[in-house]
Every structure is written in C-alpha cells, then in structure tokens.
Amino acid sequence: MRRLETRWGILMALPAILGFLIFTIGPMAASAFFSFTDWTIGASPSFIGLDNYTAMVGDELFWKSLTATTYYTLGSVPLVLIVSFAVAMLLNQKVRGLSAWRTIFYLPTLVPAIANVVLWIWIFNPDFGLLNSLLRQGGLPDSQWIYGESTAVPSLIIMSTWGFGNTMVIFLAGLQGVPRHLYEAVSIDGGGAWRRFWHVTLPMMTPTIFYNLVVGVVGTFQVFNQAYVMTEGGPNHATLFYVYYLFRKAFTESEMGYASALAWTLFMIIMVVTFLMFRNARRWVYYEMAGAR
Amino acid sequence: MRRRDLLKLGGLAALGATAACGGGSGSGSGGNVQLQFMFWGSTYEKAAVERMLNQYEQKNAGVKVKPLFTPDEYDVKLNTLVASNKLPDLGYVPMSMSFRLGEQGKLVNLFPYLKKYPQLAGYLPDAYLWTGQDNLHGVATANESMLLWYSKSAAAAAGVTPPAEAASAWTWDQLVENAYKLTVDQNGKHPDESGFDPKQVRQFGVSISFTYGAAWYGLLRSNGGDFADESGRRCVLDSPEAIQVFQNLQDLVYKHRVAPGPGQLAATGDEVPGTNILLKTKRVAMVVDGQWSLLDMNESKVDYGMGVLPKYKEPFTASQVAGASAAFAGGKHEEEAVELLAFHNDPRYVDLFAKGLWMPQEKKYYEDQAAIDSWTKNAQHPPEFRTVVVDYARDHGVPDLRNRVKNMSAISSDVLTPALQELETGKRPAAEIMKATAPKITSMLQGWHHTQDV
Amino acid sequence: MTAVAAPEKAGSRGVAPTQGLRKPRRYGRILLYVALVLGAIPTLLPFVWLVRSALMQDAQMFVSPPEWIPSPFQWSNFGEALTSQPFGRYFVNTLVIAVISVLGTVLTCSVAAFSFSRLRWRGRDVVFALLLSGVMLPYAVTLIPTFVMWQELGALDTIAPLTVPSWFAGAGGGVFNIFLLRQFFLTIPFELDEAAYIDGASPWRVFWTIVMPLSKPAIIVVTIFTFIGTWNDFLGPLLYLQSEENYTLSLGLASFQSMYLTQWGYLMAASAAVIAPIIALFFFLQRYFIEGVTLTGIKN
C-alpha cells in the first residue's frame, strides 16, 4: 500500500512538478541571477555581487514602499476576510432568488478596473463625492481620502473591500462541506444559532479560512493595481506599494537588476510570513484526522 | 525534459550578454522586405497609422509592413522585446527610453541618413533627439505645444476674451483677475464676493496641472527660471523666479480659489476626464493643455476657444511634448526602416495633422504659407490656431524637460512628482518645498542631453 | 466502521439546505432580506455605474455631481464600439483560450491536489512548499525570462504560452488552485478512502469516484476563477500575441484607453458587453454551491 501510494502520489503530482520545472523554476533562477547584476535592459548585465541588496538599505523609497504595503496588508486582509465570510453566510441561506443575490454580490469582482476607477474617483472626491456627502449629512468631519497623505492607504483599503467576491465564493463553497449532522448534534443539545456557528461552522471552516488568509497575504503583499490606476503611488509616495515601485524600476527605468533584487527581497519576506502562518495553522486549523498524518 | 530545462536556464542567464546578435523581425527573402512597425494610440490614431502604412506599401512595391499595435503597457512590451532581441524595425519609443536605447546603440543613428532624406533634415531643431555628437537616435514623433483652452460660452458670459497672440498675452495678474470672473459657486457667487462657498464650486476659472511638467515649464521659463543650470548638474527650482511661479500655482487654488485642488476635478492622472469634457461640462472655464486636444474637442463638439499662455517676462510655451520615433538597430532592412520613419509622420500621408492631433516637424509647415494652409486650413482648425499654435510654437516654444534632462523619468517619479503633489495639497508654501526638493534633484542630475545643429 | 453512505442529494428531505435546520423565524427572515438589500446597494453600484456610463455621452458621464439616468440614451455606443474592432473574432479567440485553460487547470490541479492531500509519499510537503513558492515572486521580474523561453520554443504569436501552462497545473499562479483544492479535499473524511482501498480500489478510483464528486463546489470555484482570469488577462496576450487576428477581448478593450486618450463611451459599452458572458457563467455555475453532496451518513 505504501509503495502504491508513493507511486500514485508522484504520478498524480507529476503535471504540477513538471510545470514547475519547465515554466517556473527557470525564470525564477534567471531573475535570482539578475538580482546580483547591474542590468539595464538593453545593455549587458554585469555581476556586482550584493550591491543591489546593500543599495536597498539606503533607498528611502524601498522602506517607504515596504511600510505602505505592510500597512495595506494588515488593513485589507482581515477586513476582506470578515466581510466575505459574513456575506457567504448570508448567501448560504434559503431565500427567494438566491442565484440573483449571489450574482449581485459577486458583480463588483467582474466589473473591469477601469470602469471602477471613475466610480471610485467620484466616491472619494473631497467636494461632492459620495463619502464626504454622507459624512457631512451625519455631521461628521470630512476627509481628503486618496488625496490626503495619511488617508490614502486607508481609502484604498476600503476600496479593496469591494473585491471580496472571490474570497466570498471560496467561503461559500466551503460552507457546503460542513456536515449537517454536526448541526443536528448541537441542536439536540439545545444550542442556538450562535453555538452552531461557534462550535460547528467556524471550526469546520478553518481550512478554508486558512486558505483565504494565506492567499490574501501573498496577494496583498504584491498589491499593484490600485496604486497603478488610482493614485500612481501618490500623494507624496503615500501609496507607493512595493510591487508598483518595483514595476516602475523594471519597466519605466529598465533597471531590471535592481528590480530583481527588490523582487527577491519581497519573496523572502512573503516566504517567512507564509511559513509562520503554516506553522501556526497547526494550532487552529481543523483537518479531518488523517489529514495531519 | 529536465536536461533541456537546465540548458534553457543557462541560455537565459546568458541572454543579456548576447546583446549584439541580429534582432529585427525582417524575414525578407528574395527581394521581399518585411518591416514591423510598433505603435500605440487610440482606435482613431490606429486607423490613421494603418492607412499611412498601406500607402507606404503601395508606393514601395515589395515592401510589406506589419503593424504591431500595442494599446497599453507599451514600456513593458518594448522592454521585453529589447531584452529578448525581438525588436521591431521601427516605431514609437517612450521619450526617456529612447535616450537609454540610443546610448546603448539599440537605435539606428539617423545622422548619416540626413543627406539621403532631405525631408528628415528639414525638421524643427528641437525635434531631433541626440545621444552624443553626430549621433541622432530619433525624432519626436510630432510637434505638440501647450496653450490655454477655454470654453467660449463661459468666457462670453463673463465678458472675458483670452488673447490669441503673443504680443497681447496676459500677465499672470491678468490671468488671475479673469479667473476670478470665471469662477462661480452653486449660488452664482465669485470667490471675491462674500458668501462664496469654495466647497460648492460650479465652475472653476482655470486649471493648470501641477504634476504635468509641460503645463508649467513654459511659465517657469517665461519668468526667467529653469529646471537646472547651464551645466545641467544643479537643480534651480529653488530660485526666486521658480518659487514665484510655483507659489502662484498654489495660490490659484488656496488663496484665490479660482482653480481646483487635488481631486476636485475627479482626476488622478492627467486624463480623467479629458480637457474636452471639462470645457464641455463647464466644470472649468480655462485649461492649460496641449494642442492635441483639438481632435477630441472637435469629436465631442465642444464650443472651445484657443488662447496663448500667460507670460511673466518673455512669452514661452513647452513644445515637443510627444514621444519619440526611431528605427531599431540590427534589423535586416535598416535602409527601408529609415525610409518609412521619414514617411510615417509626413503630413501628406497621415491625416492626424489635418485632424488636429499632431503638428508637423518639418520647418516648412510653419514658414511657408501654402504648407501651413495644407494642414491648418480646414474645418478642424479654428482661425486662431495660426497665432496661438503655429506662430507661438515656432517663435516661443521651448522643448519639454523630458527631451532635455538626463535621468528625467527617475527624477520625476522619485522626487519631483511627490514634491509637486505636496505643493498641490497646499500644506506648505512653495519656497519650503522647493528648497527641500532642489538639492535632492541635484543629486540625481546627470546633465542636459546633447544638442547640435543638423 | 460503518458502511459508507452514498452521497445524499440535497433537499431530498425537503429541508432547507442551510447551515441551520429550522427555517429562520419571521423576524429573522425580515432581517435577512434587509441585510441582502442593504448589501446589494454597494455591490450593485459599480455595475450600475458601468451600465449608465455605457449609455451616456462622454460629457454627461463626468457631470458632477453624477447623474444616473442617461440623457439621451446613447445606444449607439454599443454598436459603434463593437464594430470599431473585430470583436467577434476576439471573442472566439478568447473563448478558445479560456476553455482550453479551464479544462487543463481543473484536471491537472485536482489530480495534484489529491496527491498533496490524500496520498502519503516522501517529500510531499517539501514539493508542495516549493510549488507554492512560485507565486511569491512578483511576476514583473520573471516576465522577460519566460518570454525568452517561449521565443526559443518558437511559440510567439500562438496561443501556446497562454494555454499550455494550464495543462501543467496552471504553472505559477495555478498553484493557488492546487492549494485551494487541497484544503477542500482535506475536509473529506478519510474513512471513505480507507473503505475503498480495502475493497481494492486504486487511488485513481478513489480520486474519481469519491473525492471529486464530493468536491463539486471547489471544482466550480476553480472553474470560475480560471475562466474569469483568462477572460480578463491582458498582459499575457499583449506580450505573446502579435497579429491582430489573434488578439483577445482584453486587448480590444485596451485600445479604447490608449496612453493619451480614452474613448469613454466606447470603453464602457464594450466593457459591459465583454463581462456579460462571465456574469452569465457565474449565474449558472453558482447553483452548485448547494449542499448537493452532503455527508450525513457519516458518524464518527
């Protein structure tokens, strides 16, 4: 059995392994090599050892972009997780027109970014924008939103919440796998909705939550689009997200050597964070018994 | 599979080193020449360029031109093609990248060809892009210059007439004065009237971009200031003249309240929404923008007028704001590529000039009456185009910073733009910001780009 | 160990397939609908904005404060936008790429996920971690080497670079799919496999007849994500395709927002048209997110 499992295991993982060897590892290794070179696209790369990495230490924008990105990740990931979980629960109820409701809640994910940009620019407009109008009606102080240095990242975090659709769909799929007999057991014990949620839904959903957490963190550390289309990194570098900065170095300045070093530094950071999340997962993620073997 | 992969990896690592081997897409065999022309643009520009290429093919039997239309992320694609030696034969090149590629010898030196194609030799001096003595790596695709667009009906309603000739250009104070008349809040009040609500402005008097250099560079030069000193190694944006210009810009928003602040136009970049829309909806009465907006103005039937920029001392406007056009070195058909390069922005074959998007590069189109008429005497060009654009660009045009300052794209995105954004928020006065910024720019300056006579 | 019950069809007992058993009480139901309506307002906003913009003239689109009813209704935006470029051809090209990618991704990723979650073999978790690391490096720096590779293979201007990786578990970004499926597979009771193995089933049989049918919702998620991902992919087609006859919808859309000029009316109209098929796709596929296959028969 053991040998059979090994044979099948490798065989079934083979497409993925081959894919990694053919399509992924080569370009990764090439970029790792370039991170040790001074390479302006068009010229020849020359080996400079760790110079790119030491240059980063003194690069003010590197630190700025790392801070902005971490800020964004810490704000956006929990918010999106909570919102999408709540919506998934909502859309898992038996209601009339469920298909339509689900589609409506997924729509923001489907609308192209460029159409969204114009909308959000209006929402954030300091004078007649939606948010400030609401704040003023509520007698609250208004804000400069994406146009203020201190409010720009929080504004983009709020905006990112609208992209909850994909996370929500994964939760929705996960909710289908929660065995009903467990709910029955809680009900028989006289437990209400809250106990069912706390003692059944939440523990049974931990593998899905864990997935969304990891993917969320890996994804938001590489956040790019919002800075690219909404703020162009401004004002005053407030939303200069890491990958946006890297992208600019790589393709506007053609400094591919330095960009590669930036990329591999981020790689290490994400790697460490992910590793910690996986290690920590043993304490709170519930798999079917044998899954842990 | 794995061996192959490793081999590939070795090949990849060496890729950058094998820079010189022949790229180019030319697969010409047996007298048939195949060229590849890479370009960007709206669907409108795309159609015009394709018509131009068709005409070229008709005039040159045996030559086929394949358009490589790249609507967006042009620099990503071009960088990739450069790195993989898969360059087209010629095409548009983003301005700062053209200098980099020129220095790397990736672009054909046009200098030796000037004799053969006298048309290329007759351009406006600022159209040429040099990488060093006698090394002409490209030309600006088309001439473009900045001016003061205005809504005719808004101006008429306020009794304002922006001047259309250099001699009668407004002073800065006159601009401000007229902007007051053109600024109206929801209750019809002007900024100098009591009860004016700056949060509810219906129509702003004027808009001049802070972050778009071409918008203020003419003003800066007009006041006797500049970006850097003669050596191009010291930034002089902290000079009294420069500070005055930037302080004036800031005052338009916060002191006079006649110009929109950040976000008030619903804009992040320079283009959301375009000047044509701003004027058509009368969100703003006057906008400093390029002459290329003419195409949009006509398409969306705006009731527009064209005026010259205000002046401080000498009148100036930024010109040559477009991207570059160049032929890529190493192609199989360099000769034909250069010929097509001379052809591709010839007003006789491209209707983008007559439609208002482009201005010609050849001098004769600014000097010879018949030649001027050939592209300006049509329904798309208003009568004042002659004085506001043709004469003004010829006599008072200074080339945009991007064509002149080395390392400009890094300076711009890393230091200058953030400083201008700060200026725009009005939190600190121009003097403070510019005094902090100029030394940072100085540390990045590498001099002016080379210029010479042809 | 009890015998494994066959998966039971949802609703066969006429019970609401919800996390609770009883129908929510009346005030609960009212609250439910209130929540749905309140949630629908912000989520509908971007779409309504898109549609109203698609039907407006450029000038009205940017009036501030914004207007919601087009005046006049600019229906011609749709006709003109969609005929200004060969969108029919782009549609077919995009559909071909999307379908090939979905098939490849679903098949190879689920097989791999099965291996990584339900089969024990040496080095399994290390290999999985290695695969996962592929998505942690920003694509901006691997883009050029990848391009060079496809160039060496002579595959430029073909759909190979856009489709072949999906048959290798979607190489790169596809690892997320393996990870997702793995997480779902791990929630299925292992007693099911063991019972089958005792009956002499092969791992493939376990995968195909037990795990896959129980994972429909997760498979649907991967299908939706992959389809939408390829449908909207811009950079891939931009880099690898050269001839216009091979272009995809996203390249067509981008032509309306070039570097210096955006044709807003066309852009909005064409965008609305381009996302219509994926909205429909989602509408039809989301119905699989019901407790179609529940595990009521299992008791630990």
Coordinates of C-alpha atoms in Angstrom, one line a residue, chain C residues 11 14-16 30-31 45 94 117 146-147 149 157 166-167 173 179 198 215 221 238 260 265 290-291:
Chain C
G11 CA -33.3 18.8 -0.4
G14 CA -37.4 18.8 2.0
V15 CA -35.1 20.6 4.4
A16 CA -33.7 24.0 3.8
I30 CA -37.1 40.0 7.6
L31 CA -33.7 40.8 8.9
L45 CA -23.1 50.3 -7.5
T94 CA -10.7 34.5 -26.0
S117 CA -3.7 15.9 0.4
T146 CA 9.5 33.5 -19.5
F147 CA 9.1 35.4 -22.7
M149 CA 11.7 30.8 -23.2
D157 CA 2.1 34.7 -31.7
S166 CA -2.6 25.4 -17.6
W167 CA -2.2 21.7 -18.6
G173 CA -0.5 31.1 -10.4
F179 CA -3.8 24.7 -2.6
I198 CA -10.0 -2.2 1.5
S215 CA -15.8 18.4 -4.1
V221 CA -14.7 27.7 -7.8
L238 CA -0.3 41.7 -25.0
Y260 CA -3.2 59.8 -24.2
G265 CA -18.3 55.8 -24.1
I290 CA -25.6 24.0 -2.5
E291 CA -25.3 21.2 -0.2

